[in-house]
Structures are given as C-alpha cells and as structure tokens.
Amino acid sequence: MTARRTVVVQAAASKRDVLVAFGEALGFPAYYRPNLDAFNDCLQDLASELANDEGRPVALEWHVHPAFRELPAFVAMREILADAVEASCGTLTLKVTS
C-alpha cells in the first residue's frame, strides 16, 4: 500500500482566501478559479484519480479560522469535501481543526 501524503490547508477568514488556500495546497490546475463550482469539480477529479490509484492517498488537514466557521460557505465546503471523501473510496481523508 502506498503511504498517505498529508496536505495541510492553512486557516483563512474569507471564502475566497480559503478557496485559494485549497487550490494551492492541493495543486489544482492553472484554470482553477476560487469559487464553489470549481472547488467541487477539482475535488471530484482528485477523488476519482485517487480512487483509480492514480496518485498517493491524501490525508487532508484543514485548519479553519473561527470567523470562517460562521459563514455559510463553511457548511457548503464541508458538504463538498464530504462528497469527495466518499467518492475517493477511502483514499482521501479529512480532518478539520481550529
């Protein structure tokens, strides 16, 4: 079994900054733009690749800024991440911390 790589997403207070942080941490393609649709698309692509053994499994650690937890985008992003974790067949894990 291939060793899981850990990817840390640093805390940010705004939706845009959080989406940028994810894009940078996960190495999303150059065409990625910081919006929820693109975030979902890129995460689903990553989950599919991982599920098909096209990369090392990922342990994703998301540090969440307290102010961001209060925004509706936090809930939306948690749902998108949960969908990607499920689609990855266990090759993508998520830990959310403060």
Short mmCIF file of C-alpha atoms in Angstrom, two decimals:
data_model
loop_
_atom_site.label_atom_id
_atom_site.label_comp_id
_atom_site.label_asym_id
_atom_site.label_seq_id
_atom_site.Cartn_x
_atom_site.Cartn_y
_atom_site.Cartn_z
CA MET A 1 0.00 0.00 0.00
CA THR A 2 1.26 3.46 -0.87
CA ALA A 3 1.97 5.81 2.02
CA ARG A 4 -0.62 8.52 2.52
CA ARG A 5 0.66 12.07 1.98
CA THR A 6 -0.52 14.79 4.33
CA VAL A 7 -1.75 18.05 2.83
CA VAL A 8 -2.33 20.96 5.19
CA VAL A 9 -4.70 23.80 4.26
CA GLN A 10 -3.92 26.85 6.36
CA ALA A 11 -6.63 28.93 8.02
CA ALA A 12 -8.11 31.91 6.23
CA ALA A 13 -11.03 34.15 7.18
CA SER A 14 -12.72 34.78 3.81
CA LYS A 15 -14.35 32.35 1.40
CA ARG A 16 -12.06 33.45 -1.44
CA ASP A 17 -8.92 33.06 0.66
CA VAL A 18 -9.98 29.60 1.82
CA LEU A 19 -10.66 28.50 -1.75
CA VAL A 20 -7.27 29.87 -2.85
CA ALA A 21 -5.58 28.02 0.03
CA PHE A 22 -7.18 24.73 -1.05
CA GLY A 23 -6.16 25.28 -4.65
CA GLU A 24 -2.56 25.94 -3.69
CA ALA A 25 -2.32 23.12 -1.15
CA LEU A 26 -3.82 20.51 -3.47
CA GLY A 27 -2.09 21.75 -6.62
CA PHE A 28 -5.28 22.41 -8.55
CA PRO A 29 -4.75 23.17 -12.26
CA ALA A 30 -3.94 26.68 -13.51
CA TYR A 31 -7.50 27.13 -14.80
CA TYR A 32 -8.91 26.73 -11.25
CA ARG A 33 -10.76 29.80 -10.00
CA PRO A 34 -11.71 30.29 -6.34
CA ASN A 35 -15.44 29.55 -6.45
CA LEU A 36 -17.50 26.66 -5.10
CA ASP A 37 -18.26 25.13 -8.50
CA ALA A 38 -14.59 24.95 -9.47
CA PHE A 39 -13.71 23.70 -5.98
CA ASN A 40 -16.23 20.88 -6.33
CA ASP A 41 -15.07 19.99 -9.84
CA CYS A 42 -11.38 19.86 -8.90
CA LEU A 43 -12.05 17.86 -5.72
CA GLN A 44 -14.16 15.36 -7.61
CA ASP A 45 -11.39 15.00 -10.21
CA LEU A 46 -8.89 14.40 -7.41
CA ALA A 47 -11.18 11.88 -5.70
CA SER A 48 -11.65 9.99 -8.96
CA GLU A 49 -7.92 9.90 -9.63
CA LEU A 50 -7.19 8.65 -6.13
CA ALA A 51 -9.94 6.03 -6.28
CA ASN A 52 -8.37 4.75 -9.52
CA ASP A 53 -4.88 4.51 -7.96
CA GLU A 54 -3.63 7.46 -9.99
CA GLY A 55 -1.81 9.08 -7.08
CA ARG A 56 -0.81 8.70 -3.46
CA PRO A 57 -3.69 8.67 -0.97
CA VAL A 58 -4.20 12.04 0.73
CA ALA A 59 -4.77 12.93 4.37
CA LEU A 60 -6.23 16.42 4.14
CA GLU A 61 -5.91 18.59 7.25
CA TRP A 62 -7.94 21.80 7.09
CA HIS A 63 -7.23 24.47 9.69
CA VAL A 64 -10.38 26.60 9.90
CA HIS A 65 -10.33 30.23 11.00
CA PRO A 66 -13.01 30.88 13.67
CA ALA A 67 -14.55 33.69 11.58
CA PHE A 68 -14.90 31.37 8.59
CA ARG A 69 -16.84 28.82 10.63
CA GLU A 70 -19.59 31.43 10.94
CA LEU A 71 -20.04 31.81 7.16
CA PRO A 72 -22.50 29.77 5.04
CA ALA A 73 -19.55 28.87 2.80
CA PHE A 74 -18.12 26.74 5.62
CA VAL A 75 -21.13 24.42 5.53
CA ALA A 76 -21.10 24.29 1.73
CA MET A 77 -17.41 23.43 1.63
CA ARG A 78 -17.80 20.73 4.29
CA GLU A 79 -20.50 19.11 2.13
CA ILE A 80 -18.33 19.28 -1.00
CA LEU A 81 -15.40 17.80 0.91
CA ALA A 82 -17.58 15.02 2.35
CA ASP A 83 -18.74 14.10 -1.16
CA ALA A 84 -15.14 13.96 -2.37
CA VAL A 85 -14.07 11.81 0.57
CA GLU A 86 -16.89 9.38 -0.20
CA ALA A 87 -16.08 9.32 -3.92
CA SER A 88 -12.42 8.58 -3.22
CA CYS A 89 -13.14 5.10 -1.84
CA GLY A 90 -11.08 5.75 1.27
CA THR A 91 -8.06 7.28 -0.45
CA LEU A 92 -8.89 10.81 0.69
CA THR A 93 -9.44 11.59 4.37
CA LEU A 94 -10.34 14.87 6.01
CA LYS A 95 -9.51 16.31 9.42
CA VAL A 96 -10.97 19.73 10.28
CA THR A 97 -9.26 21.63 13.09
CA SER A 98 -9.36 25.09 14.61
#
